[in-house]
mmCIF file of N, CA, C and O in Angstrom:
data_model
loop_
_atom_site.group_PDB
_atom_site.id
_atom_site.type_symbol
_atom_site.label_atom_id
_atom_site.label_comp_id
_atom_site.label_asym_id
_atom_site.label_seq_id
_atom_site.Cartn_x
_atom_site.Cartn_y
_atom_site.Cartn_z
ATOM 1 N N MET O 1 18.424 -7.982 6.644
ATOM 2 C CA MET O 1 17.870 -6.762 7.190
ATOM 3 C C MET O 1 16.792 -7.041 8.232
ATOM 4 O O MET O 1 16.332 -6.126 8.862
ATOM 5 N N GLY O 2 16.361 -8.263 8.318
ATOM 6 C CA GLY O 2 15.376 -8.581 9.336
ATOM 7 C C GLY O 2 13.940 -8.409 8.880
ATOM 8 O O GLY O 2 13.093 -8.022 9.660
ATOM 9 N N GLY O 3 13.660 -8.649 7.631
ATOM 10 C CA GLY O 3 12.289 -8.543 7.149
ATOM 11 C C GLY O 3 11.853 -7.122 6.899
ATOM 12 O O GLY O 3 12.648 -6.185 6.889
ATOM 13 N N LEU O 4 10.551 -6.944 6.716
ATOM 14 C CA LEU O 4 9.999 -5.643 6.380
ATOM 15 C C LEU O 4 10.147 -4.653 7.519
ATOM 16 O O LEU O 4 10.381 -3.473 7.293
ATOM 17 N N GLY O 5 10.040 -5.109 8.749
ATOM 18 C CA GLY O 5 10.194 -4.223 9.903
ATOM 19 C C GLY O 5 11.573 -3.592 9.946
ATOM 20 O O GLY O 5 11.721 -2.420 10.285
ATOM 21 N N GLY O 6 12.593 -4.361 9.589
ATOM 22 C CA GLY O 6 13.956 -3.833 9.566
ATOM 23 C C GLY O 6 14.149 -2.787 8.487
ATOM 24 O O GLY O 6 14.826 -1.782 8.689
ATOM 25 N N VAL O 7 13.532 -3.004 7.342
ATOM 26 C CA VAL O 7 13.636 -2.041 6.244
ATOM 27 C C VAL O 7 12.908 -0.747 6.613
ATOM 28 O O VAL O 7 13.411 0.346 6.386
ATOM 29 N N LEU O 8 11.723 -0.869 7.192
ATOM 30 C CA LEU O 8 10.965 0.320 7.574
ATOM 31 C C LEU O 8 11.697 1.131 8.633
ATOM 32 O O LEU O 8 11.610 2.354 8.652
ATOM 33 N N GLY O 9 12.432 0.457 9.506
ATOM 34 C CA GLY O 9 13.182 1.160 10.541
ATOM 35 C C GLY O 9 14.279 2.042 9.976
ATOM 36 O O GLY O 9 14.728 2.983 10.625
ATOM 37 N N LEU O 10 14.724 1.759 8.764
ATOM 38 C CA LEU O 10 15.783 2.544 8.135
ATOM 39 C C LEU O 10 15.281 3.820 7.469
ATOM 40 O O LEU O 10 16.063 4.702 7.132
ATOM 41 N N LEU O 11 13.975 3.929 7.271
ATOM 42 C CA LEU O 11 13.423 5.104 6.601
ATOM 43 C C LEU O 11 13.459 6.322 7.513
ATOM 44 O O LEU O 11 13.168 6.208 8.710
ATOM 45 N N PRO O 12 13.801 7.491 6.985
ATOM 46 C CA PRO O 12 13.811 8.689 7.819
ATOM 47 C C PRO O 12 12.404 9.072 8.248
ATOM 48 O O PRO O 12 11.448 8.950 7.485
ATOM 49 N N GLY O 13 12.270 9.507 9.479
ATOM 50 C CA GLY O 13 10.978 9.930 10.003
ATOM 51 C C GLY O 13 10.164 8.810 10.609
ATOM 52 O O GLY O 13 9.165 9.040 11.274
ATOM 53 N N ILE O 14 10.579 7.587 10.417
ATOM 54 C CA ILE O 14 9.843 6.444 10.936
ATOM 55 C C ILE O 14 10.227 6.180 12.392
ATOM 56 O O ILE O 14 9.499 5.537 13.126
ATOM 57 N N GLY O 15 11.361 6.711 12.829
ATOM 58 C CA GLY O 15 11.809 6.500 14.204
ATOM 59 C C GLY O 15 10.781 6.916 15.235
ATOM 60 O O GLY O 15 10.664 6.314 16.297
ATOM 61 N N LYS O 16 10.009 7.950 14.931
ATOM 62 C CA LYS O 16 8.998 8.443 15.858
ATOM 63 C C LYS O 16 7.888 7.427 16.080
ATOM 64 O O LYS O 16 7.303 7.368 17.155
ATOM 65 N N ILE O 17 7.585 6.635 15.064
ATOM 66 C CA ILE O 17 6.486 5.676 15.202
ATOM 67 C C ILE O 17 7.002 4.240 15.209
ATOM 68 O O ILE O 17 6.255 3.312 14.932
ATOM 69 N N GLN O 18 8.274 4.071 15.567
ATOM 70 C CA GLN O 18 8.882 2.738 15.579
ATOM 71 C C GLN O 18 8.144 1.799 16.530
ATOM 72 O O GLN O 18 7.919 0.636 16.206
ATOM 73 N N LYS O 19 7.728 2.290 17.690
ATOM 74 C CA LYS O 19 7.020 1.440 18.651
ATOM 75 C C LYS O 19 5.692 0.966 18.078
ATOM 76 O O LYS O 19 5.291 -0.176 18.290
ATOM 77 N N GLN O 20 5.004 1.847 17.358
ATOM 78 C CA GLN O 20 3.737 1.462 16.745
ATOM 79 C C GLN O 20 3.958 0.392 15.686
ATOM 80 O O GLN O 20 3.157 -0.523 15.544
ATOM 81 N N LEU O 21 5.053 0.510 14.938
ATOM 82 C CA LEU O 21 5.359 -0.486 13.913
ATOM 83 C C LEU O 21 5.656 -1.841 14.541
ATOM 84 O O LEU O 21 5.251 -2.879 14.021
ATOM 85 N N GLU O 22 6.369 -1.823 15.673
ATOM 86 C CA GLU O 22 6.694 -3.071 16.342
ATOM 87 C C GLU O 22 5.437 -3.742 16.881
ATOM 88 O O GLU O 22 5.308 -4.956 16.847
ATOM 89 N N SER O 23 4.509 -2.931 17.393
ATOM 90 C CA SER O 23 3.280 -3.508 17.942
ATOM 91 C C SER O 23 2.314 -3.933 16.828
ATOM 92 O O SER O 23 1.393 -4.703 17.071
ATOM 93 N N ALA O 24 2.509 -3.434 15.610
ATOM 94 C CA ALA O 24 1.631 -3.783 14.488
ATOM 95 C C ALA O 24 1.823 -5.236 14.062
ATOM 96 O O ALA O 24 0.931 -5.836 13.485
ATOM 97 N N LYS O 25 2.992 -5.801 14.317
ATOM 98 C CA LYS O 25 3.290 -7.191 13.969
ATOM 99 C C LYS O 25 2.966 -7.474 12.499
ATOM 100 O O LYS O 25 1.996 -8.143 12.177
ATOM 101 N N ILE O 26 3.783 -6.931 11.635
ATOM 102 C CA ILE O 26 3.596 -7.090 10.197
ATOM 103 C C ILE O 26 3.717 -8.567 9.826
ATOM 104 O O ILE O 26 4.702 -9.220 10.140
ATOM 105 N N ASP O 27 2.703 -9.082 9.180
ATOM 106 C CA ASP O 27 2.634 -10.489 8.826
ATOM 107 C C ASP O 27 3.326 -10.716 7.483
ATOM 108 O O ASP O 27 2.858 -10.232 6.445
ATOM 109 N N GLU O 28 4.429 -11.437 7.505
ATOM 110 C CA GLU O 28 5.193 -11.696 6.283
ATOM 111 C C GLU O 28 4.378 -12.535 5.290
ATOM 112 O O GLU O 28 4.537 -12.409 4.087
ATOM 113 N N ARG O 29 3.490 -13.410 5.786
ATOM 114 C CA ARG O 29 2.665 -14.224 4.888
ATOM 115 C C ARG O 29 1.715 -13.336 4.081
ATOM 116 O O ARG O 29 1.457 -13.603 2.917
ATOM 117 N N MET O 30 1.208 -12.274 4.732
ATOM 118 C CA MET O 30 0.316 -11.353 4.033
ATOM 119 C C MET O 30 1.068 -10.645 2.903
ATOM 120 O O MET O 30 0.531 -10.459 1.811
ATOM 121 N N ILE O 31 2.318 -10.280 3.163
ATOM 122 C CA ILE O 31 3.143 -9.617 2.140
ATOM 123 C C ILE O 31 3.345 -10.557 0.944
ATOM 124 O O ILE O 31 3.213 -10.139 -0.203
ATOM 125 N N LYS O 32 3.628 -11.822 1.219
ATOM 126 C CA LYS O 32 3.825 -12.785 0.126
ATOM 127 C C LYS O 32 2.536 -12.971 -0.673
ATOM 128 O O LYS O 32 2.569 -13.119 -1.888
ATOM 129 N N ARG O 33 1.387 -12.971 0.007
ATOM 130 C CA ARG O 33 0.097 -13.119 -0.673
ATOM 131 C C ARG O 33 -0.151 -11.911 -1.570
ATOM 132 O O ARG O 33 -0.611 -12.042 -2.703
ATOM 133 N N GLN O 34 0.191 -10.713 -1.070
ATOM 134 C CA GLN O 34 0.022 -9.506 -1.876
ATOM 135 C C GLN O 34 0.951 -9.529 -3.080
ATOM 136 O O GLN O 34 0.572 -9.098 -4.167
ATOM 137 N N GLN O 35 2.156 -10.039 -2.898
ATOM 138 C CA GLN O 35 3.078 -10.161 -4.032
ATOM 139 C C GLN O 35 2.506 -11.102 -5.091
ATOM 140 O O GLN O 35 2.632 -10.844 -6.288
ATOM 141 N N ALA O 36 1.878 -12.174 -4.646
ATOM 142 C CA ALA O 36 1.274 -13.122 -5.597
ATOM 143 C C ALA O 36 0.144 -12.450 -6.367
ATOM 144 O O ALA O 36 0.003 -12.653 -7.579
ATOM 145 N N ILE O 37 -0.655 -11.647 -5.672
ATOM 146 C CA ILE O 37 -1.759 -10.937 -6.337
ATOM 147 C C ILE O 37 -1.207 -9.977 -7.382
ATOM 148 O O ILE O 37 -1.669 -9.942 -8.524
ATOM 149 N N ILE O 38 -0.193 -9.219 -7.005
ATOM 150 C CA ILE O 38 0.395 -8.245 -7.926
ATOM 151 C C ILE O 38 1.047 -8.953 -9.106
ATOM 152 O O ILE O 38 0.952 -8.493 -10.253
ATOM 153 N N SER O 39 1.672 -10.095 -8.860
ATOM 154 C CA SER O 39 2.304 -10.856 -9.944
ATOM 155 C C SER O 39 1.279 -11.408 -10.928
ATOM 156 O O SER O 39 1.612 -11.659 -12.083
ATOM 157 N N SER O 40 0.054 -11.599 -10.478
ATOM 158 C CA SER O 40 -0.996 -12.123 -11.357
ATOM 159 C C SER O 40 -1.617 -11.043 -12.234
ATOM 160 O O SER O 40 -2.443 -11.344 -13.083
ATOM 161 N N MET O 41 -1.230 -9.803 -12.020
ATOM 162 C CA MET O 41 -1.750 -8.694 -12.826
ATOM 163 C C MET O 41 -0.895 -8.513 -14.073
ATOM 164 O O MET O 41 0.292 -8.823 -14.074
ATOM 165 N N THR O 42 -1.508 -7.982 -15.122
ATOM 166 C CA THR O 42 -0.752 -7.629 -16.313
ATOM 167 C C THR O 42 -0.010 -6.321 -16.055
ATOM 168 O O THR O 42 -0.285 -5.615 -15.077
ATOM 169 N N ARG O 43 0.918 -5.976 -16.930
ATOM 170 C CA ARG O 43 1.652 -4.710 -16.775
ATOM 171 C C ARG O 43 0.705 -3.518 -16.777
ATOM 172 O O ARG O 43 0.863 -2.589 -15.994
ATOM 173 N N MET O 44 -0.273 -3.558 -17.659
ATOM 174 C CA MET O 44 -1.226 -2.448 -17.762
ATOM 175 C C MET O 44 -2.040 -2.322 -16.468
ATOM 176 O O MET O 44 -2.310 -1.219 -16.011
ATOM 177 N N GLU O 45 -2.425 -3.445 -15.897
ATOM 178 C CA GLU O 45 -3.194 -3.409 -14.647
ATOM 179 C C GLU O 45 -2.350 -2.865 -13.503
ATOM 180 O O GLU O 45 -2.855 -2.164 -12.631
ATOM 181 N N ARG O 46 -1.058 -3.168 -13.508
ATOM 182 C CA ARG O 46 -0.171 -2.633 -12.461
ATOM 183 C C ARG O 46 0.011 -1.137 -12.631
ATOM 184 O O ARG O 46 0.081 -0.403 -11.651
ATOM 185 N N ARG O 47 0.101 -0.691 -13.862
ATOM 186 C CA ARG O 47 0.290 0.748 -14.114
ATOM 187 C C ARG O 47 -0.975 1.551 -13.883
ATOM 188 O O ARG O 47 -0.919 2.684 -13.417
ATOM 189 N N ARG O 48 -2.114 0.959 -14.248
ATOM 190 C CA ARG O 48 -3.394 1.662 -14.143
ATOM 191 C C ARG O 48 -4.413 0.774 -13.421
ATOM 192 O O ARG O 48 -5.264 0.157 -14.058
ATOM 193 N N PRO O 49 -4.340 0.693 -12.099
ATOM 194 C CA PRO O 49 -5.246 -0.209 -11.370
ATOM 195 C C PRO O 49 -6.719 0.171 -11.472
ATOM 196 O O PRO O 49 -7.584 -0.651 -11.195
ATOM 197 N N GLU O 50 -7.003 1.378 -11.918
ATOM 198 C CA GLU O 50 -8.407 1.777 -12.054
ATOM 199 C C GLU O 50 -9.129 1.007 -13.159
ATOM 200 O O GLU O 50 -10.361 0.989 -13.196
ATOM 201 N N ILE O 51 -8.395 0.352 -14.051
ATOM 202 C CA ILE O 51 -9.036 -0.422 -15.123
ATOM 203 C C ILE O 51 -9.486 -1.808 -14.648
ATOM 204 O O ILE O 51 -10.153 -2.521 -15.372
ATOM 205 N N ILE O 52 -9.125 -2.174 -13.431
ATOM 206 C CA ILE O 52 -9.454 -3.503 -12.919
ATOM 207 C C ILE O 52 -10.907 -3.529 -12.467
ATOM 208 O O ILE O 52 -11.278 -2.912 -11.480
ATOM 209 N N LYS O 53 -11.722 -4.229 -13.225
ATOM 210 C CA LYS O 53 -13.143 -4.411 -12.907
ATOM 211 C C LYS O 53 -13.376 -5.854 -12.486
ATOM 212 O O LYS O 53 -12.436 -6.617 -12.303
ATOM 213 N N ALA O 54 -14.624 -6.250 -12.349
ATOM 214 C CA ALA O 54 -14.993 -7.542 -11.765
ATOM 215 C C ALA O 54 -14.348 -8.742 -12.457
ATOM 216 O O ALA O 54 -13.802 -9.631 -11.793
ATOM 217 N N SER O 55 -14.404 -8.797 -13.785
ATOM 218 C CA SER O 55 -13.862 -9.973 -14.480
ATOM 219 C C SER O 55 -12.340 -10.065 -14.304
ATOM 220 O O SER O 55 -11.791 -11.157 -14.138
ATOM 221 N N ARG O 56 -11.674 -8.930 -14.331
ATOM 222 C CA ARG O 56 -10.222 -8.927 -14.120
ATOM 223 C C ARG O 56 -9.888 -9.327 -12.685
ATOM 224 O O ARG O 56 -8.906 -10.022 -12.443
ATOM 225 N N LYS O 57 -10.696 -8.870 -11.738
ATOM 226 C CA LYS O 57 -10.468 -9.239 -10.332
ATOM 227 C C LYS O 57 -10.583 -10.746 -10.149
ATOM 228 O O LYS O 57 -9.793 -11.346 -9.423
ATOM 229 N N GLN O 58 -11.558 -11.353 -10.819
ATOM 230 C CA GLN O 58 -11.716 -12.805 -10.722
ATOM 231 C C GLN O 58 -10.513 -13.531 -11.312
ATOM 232 O O GLN O 58 -10.021 -14.507 -10.751
ATOM 233 N N ARG O 59 -10.025 -13.048 -12.442
ATOM 234 C CA ARG O 59 -8.855 -13.665 -13.070
ATOM 235 C C ARG O 59 -7.624 -13.529 -12.182
ATOM 236 O O ARG O 59 -6.877 -14.482 -11.984
ATOM 237 N N ILE O 60 -7.430 -12.340 -11.614
ATOM 238 C CA ILE O 60 -6.283 -12.099 -10.734
ATOM 239 C C ILE O 60 -6.375 -12.994 -9.500
ATOM 240 O O ILE O 60 -5.386 -13.594 -9.074
ATOM 241 N N ALA O 61 -7.573 -13.078 -8.916
ATOM 242 C CA ALA O 61 -7.764 -13.892 -7.714
ATOM 243 C C ALA O 61 -7.480 -15.366 -7.998
ATOM 244 O O ALA O 61 -6.781 -16.030 -7.226
ATOM 245 N N SER O 62 -7.992 -15.882 -9.112
ATOM 246 C CA SER O 62 -7.760 -17.296 -9.412
ATOM 247 C C SER O 62 -6.295 -17.557 -9.762
ATOM 248 O O SER O 62 -5.740 -18.604 -9.418
ATOM 249 N N GLY O 63 -5.646 -16.605 -10.402
ATOM 250 C CA GLY O 63 -4.235 -16.759 -10.761
ATOM 251 C C GLY O 63 -3.298 -16.697 -9.577
ATOM 252 O O GLY O 63 -2.207 -17.274 -9.593
ATOM 253 N N SER O 64 -3.713 -16.019 -8.514
ATOM 254 C CA SER O 64 -2.843 -15.861 -7.351
ATOM 255 C C SER O 64 -3.224 -16.777 -6.199
ATOM 256 O O SER O 64 -2.532 -16.830 -5.187
ATOM 257 N N GLY O 65 -4.338 -17.475 -6.327
ATOM 258 C CA GLY O 65 -4.786 -18.339 -5.240
ATOM 259 C C GLY O 65 -5.415 -17.562 -4.103
ATOM 260 O O GLY O 65 -5.486 -18.043 -2.975
ATOM 261 N N ALA O 66 -5.866 -16.352 -4.382
ATOM 262 C CA ALA O 66 -6.490 -15.497 -3.377
ATOM 263 C C ALA O 66 -7.974 -15.358 -3.697
ATOM 264 O O ALA O 66 -8.454 -15.837 -4.723
ATOM 265 N N SER O 67 -8.679 -14.692 -2.809
ATOM 266 C CA SER O 67 -10.095 -14.430 -3.051
ATOM 267 C C SER O 67 -10.252 -13.043 -3.666
ATOM 268 O O SER O 67 -9.333 -12.217 -3.609
ATOM 269 N N VAL O 68 -11.418 -12.800 -4.241
ATOM 270 C CA VAL O 68 -11.700 -11.490 -4.829
ATOM 271 C C VAL O 68 -11.661 -10.418 -3.734
ATOM 272 O O VAL O 68 -11.219 -9.287 -3.972
ATOM 273 N N GLN O 69 -12.069 -10.780 -2.517
ATOM 274 C CA GLN O 69 -12.050 -9.830 -1.408
ATOM 275 C C GLN O 69 -10.620 -9.392 -1.088
ATOM 276 O O GLN O 69 -10.379 -8.214 -0.794
ATOM 277 N N GLU O 70 -9.665 -10.317 -1.186
ATOM 278 C CA GLU O 70 -8.267 -9.957 -0.932
ATOM 279 C C GLU O 70 -7.742 -9.029 -2.027
ATOM 280 O O GLU O 70 -6.968 -8.105 -1.745
ATOM 281 N N VAL O 71 -8.157 -9.267 -3.260
ATOM 282 C CA VAL O 71 -7.764 -8.380 -4.364
ATOM 283 C C VAL O 71 -8.355 -6.994 -4.126
ATOM 284 O O VAL O 71 -7.657 -5.976 -4.263
ATOM 285 N N ASN O 72 -9.624 -6.939 -3.715
ATOM 286 C CA ASN O 72 -10.255 -5.654 -3.412
ATOM 287 C C ASN O 72 -9.524 -4.931 -2.285
ATOM 288 O O ASN O 72 -9.326 -3.718 -2.346
ATOM 289 N N ARG O 73 -9.130 -5.676 -1.264
ATOM 290 C CA ARG O 73 -8.423 -5.071 -0.129
ATOM 291 C C ARG O 73 -7.095 -4.469 -0.574
ATOM 292 O O ARG O 73 -6.739 -3.357 -0.183
ATOM 293 N N LEU O 74 -6.377 -5.194 -1.425
ATOM 294 C CA LEU O 74 -5.097 -4.699 -1.925
ATOM 295 C C LEU O 74 -5.291 -3.444 -2.772
ATOM 296 O O LEU O 74 -4.537 -2.470 -2.638
ATOM 297 N N LEU O 75 -6.313 -3.436 -3.615
ATOM 298 C CA LEU O 75 -6.576 -2.257 -4.446
ATOM 299 C C LEU O 75 -6.963 -1.052 -3.588
ATOM 300 O O LEU O 75 -6.561 0.078 -3.873
ATOM 301 N N LYS O 76 -7.718 -1.291 -2.533
ATOM 302 C CA LYS O 76 -8.103 -0.202 -1.630
ATOM 303 C C LYS O 76 -6.874 0.349 -0.908
ATOM 304 O O LYS O 76 -6.724 1.563 -0.763
ATOM 305 N N GLN O 77 -5.972 -0.533 -0.465
ATOM 306 C CA GLN O 77 -4.737 -0.078 0.170
ATOM 307 C C GLN O 77 -3.912 0.758 -0.798
ATOM 308 O O GLN O 77 -3.318 1.771 -0.406
ATOM 309 N N HIS O 78 -3.885 0.340 -2.053
ATOM 310 C CA HIS O 78 -3.140 1.100 -3.063
ATOM 311 C C HIS O 78 -3.731 2.498 -3.224
ATOM 312 O O HIS O 78 -2.999 3.491 -3.300
ATOM 313 N N MET O 79 -5.056 2.591 -3.281
ATOM 314 C CA MET O 79 -5.704 3.900 -3.443
ATOM 315 C C MET O 79 -5.404 4.806 -2.245
ATOM 316 O O MET O 79 -5.134 6.002 -2.417
ATOM 317 N N GLU O 80 -5.436 4.253 -1.044
ATOM 318 C CA GLU O 80 -5.137 5.035 0.157
ATOM 319 C C GLU O 80 -3.687 5.519 0.148
ATOM 320 O O GLU O 80 -3.408 6.663 0.491
ATOM 321 N N MET O 81 -2.772 4.644 -0.245
ATOM 322 C CA MET O 81 -1.367 5.024 -0.287
ATOM 323 C C MET O 81 -1.131 6.098 -1.347
ATOM 324 O O MET O 81 -0.390 7.051 -1.118
ATOM 325 N N ALA O 82 -1.784 5.972 -2.486
ATOM 326 C CA ALA O 82 -1.649 6.985 -3.536
ATOM 327 C C ALA O 82 -2.175 8.335 -3.052
ATOM 328 O O ALA O 82 -1.578 9.376 -3.330
ATOM 329 N N ARG O 83 -3.275 8.310 -2.292
ATOM 330 C CA ARG O 83 -3.834 9.544 -1.743
ATOM 331 C C ARG O 83 -2.855 10.187 -0.762
ATOM 332 O O ARG O 83 -2.618 11.394 -0.798
ATOM 333 N N MET O 84 -2.226 9.370 0.084
ATOM 334 C CA MET O 84 -1.270 9.899 1.052
ATOM 335 C C MET O 84 -0.037 10.487 0.370
ATOM 336 O O MET O 84 0.454 11.541 0.769
ATOM 337 N N VAL O 85 0.448 9.814 -0.666
ATOM 338 C CA VAL O 85 1.620 10.311 -1.390
ATOM 339 C C VAL O 85 1.287 11.638 -2.068
ATOM 340 O O VAL O 85 2.097 12.567 -2.071
ATOM 341 N N LYS O 86 0.091 11.728 -2.607
ATOM 342 C CA LYS O 86 -0.336 12.969 -3.240
ATOM 343 C C LYS O 86 -0.393 14.103 -2.212
ATOM 344 O O LYS O 86 0.054 15.218 -2.476
ATOM 345 N N GLN O 87 -0.922 13.814 -1.026
ATOM 346 C CA GLN O 87 -0.969 14.821 0.032
ATOM 347 C C GLN O 87 0.434 15.222 0.468
ATOM 348 O O GLN O 87 0.689 16.383 0.759
ATOM 349 N N MET O 88 1.347 14.250 0.533
ATOM 350 C CA MET O 88 2.719 14.547 0.912
ATOM 351 C C MET O 88 3.339 15.512 -0.080
ATOM 352 O O MET O 88 4.075 16.418 0.308
ATOM 353 N N GLY O 89 3.053 15.324 -1.341
ATOM 354 C CA GLY O 89 3.570 16.226 -2.362
ATOM 355 C C GLY O 89 3.032 17.632 -2.193
ATOM 356 O O GLY O 89 3.750 18.612 -2.397
ATOM 357 N N LYS O 90 1.775 17.744 -1.788
ATOM 358 C CA LYS O 90 1.182 19.057 -1.583
ATOM 359 C C LYS O 90 1.749 19.740 -0.351
ATOM 360 O O LYS O 90 1.930 20.953 -0.324
ATOM 361 N N LEU O 91 2.024 18.969 0.707
ATOM 362 C CA LEU O 91 2.574 19.545 1.932
ATOM 363 C C LEU O 91 4.003 20.036 1.726
ATOM 364 O O LEU O 91 4.411 21.020 2.320
ATOM 365 N N GLY O 92 4.744 19.329 0.911
ATOM 366 C CA GLY O 92 6.136 19.662 0.718
ATOM 367 C C GLY O 92 6.946 19.197 1.910
ATOM 368 O O GLY O 92 6.412 18.768 2.933
ATOM 369 N N GLN O 93 8.250 19.298 1.812
ATOM 370 C CA GLN O 93 9.111 18.787 2.880
ATOM 371 C C GLN O 93 8.965 19.600 4.156
ATOM 372 O O GLN O 93 8.887 19.042 5.239
ATOM 373 N N LYS O 94 8.880 20.912 4.054
ATOM 374 C CA LYS O 94 8.760 21.730 5.263
ATOM 375 C C LYS O 94 7.427 21.499 5.950
ATOM 376 O O LYS O 94 7.352 21.419 7.171
ATOM 377 N N GLY O 95 6.370 21.391 5.181
ATOM 378 C CA GLY O 95 5.060 21.141 5.767
ATOM 379 C C GLY O 95 4.989 19.787 6.434
ATOM 380 O O GLY O 95 4.381 19.632 7.491
ATOM 381 N N LEU O 96 5.637 18.801 5.849
ATOM 382 C CA LEU O 96 5.639 17.461 6.424
ATOM 383 C C LEU O 96 6.434 17.445 7.719
ATOM 384 O O LEU O 96 6.026 16.827 8.697
ATOM 385 N N MET O 97 7.560 18.168 7.738
ATOM 386 C CA MET O 97 8.358 18.221 8.962
ATOM 387 C C MET O 97 7.612 18.969 10.059
ATOM 388 O O MET O 97 7.681 18.616 11.230
ATOM 389 N N ARG O 98 6.876 19.988 9.701
ATOM 390 C CA ARG O 98 6.156 20.809 10.676
ATOM 391 C C ARG O 98 4.975 20.050 11.272
ATOM 392 O O ARG O 98 4.739 20.072 12.467
ATOM 393 N N HIS O 99 4.226 19.373 10.424
ATOM 394 C CA HIS O 99 3.008 18.704 10.872
ATOM 395 C C HIS O 99 3.191 17.218 11.126
ATOM 396 O O HIS O 99 2.342 16.600 11.746
ATOM 397 N N GLY O 100 4.253 16.638 10.611
ATOM 398 C CA GLY O 100 4.534 15.227 10.839
ATOM 399 C C GLY O 100 3.641 14.299 10.033
ATOM 400 O O GLY O 100 2.852 14.722 9.205
ATOM 401 N N ILE O 101 3.786 13.030 10.320
ATOM 402 C CA ILE O 101 3.009 11.998 9.622
ATOM 403 C C ILE O 101 1.521 12.159 9.929
ATOM 404 O O ILE O 101 0.684 11.810 9.109
ATOM 405 N N GLY O 102 1.176 12.698 11.077
ATOM 406 C CA GLY O 102 -0.218 12.881 11.456
ATOM 407 C C GLY O 102 -0.991 13.739 10.465
ATOM 408 O O GLY O 102 -2.205 13.600 10.332
ATOM 409 N N ALA O 103 -0.302 14.634 9.771
ATOM 410 C CA ALA O 103 -0.971 15.488 8.790
ATOM 411 C C ALA O 103 -1.550 14.661 7.644
ATOM 412 O O ALA O 103 -2.531 15.052 7.033
ATOM 413 N N LEU O 104 -0.962 13.529 7.370
ATOM 414 C CA LEU O 104 -1.441 12.674 6.288
ATOM 415 C C LEU O 104 -2.623 11.825 6.736
ATOM 416 O O LEU O 104 -3.419 11.391 5.908
ATOM 417 N N MET O 105 -2.724 11.573 8.009
ATOM 418 C CA MET O 105 -3.748 10.669 8.529
ATOM 419 C C MET O 105 -5.058 11.374 8.866
ATOM 420 O O MET O 105 -6.011 10.733 9.249
ATOM 421 N N ARG O 106 -5.116 12.654 8.745
ATOM 422 C CA ARG O 106 -6.288 13.424 9.179
ATOM 423 C C ARG O 106 -7.546 13.058 8.416
ATOM 424 O O ARG O 106 -8.606 12.989 8.963
ATOM 425 N N ARG O 107 -7.436 12.873 7.113
ATOM 426 C CA ARG O 107 -8.634 12.682 6.292
ATOM 427 C C ARG O 107 -9.092 11.305 6.260
ATOM 428 O O ARG O 107 -8.871 10.325 6.340
#
């Protein structure tokens, strides 16, 4: 499929921002590092990331070969994505089509 960029190109609604995705230059090494971080988490931590505090972050970081800052960055990205998905649910399909992806980026 050509990596993550190829998969994202197949999603509906992404065609409008395809040029932005191409210029973003998604780093495959970063994706593998994030996978390692997620693999170092327990099932409970994956299901409920809000329970991850300092000692758990240190364990996850040492288990994945990453730094605590990288674990924090991944958790922050997860929170942002969860917020966007929640907003998408509130907008509904018609609202999303009317306002586009930009409606999610406003806040």
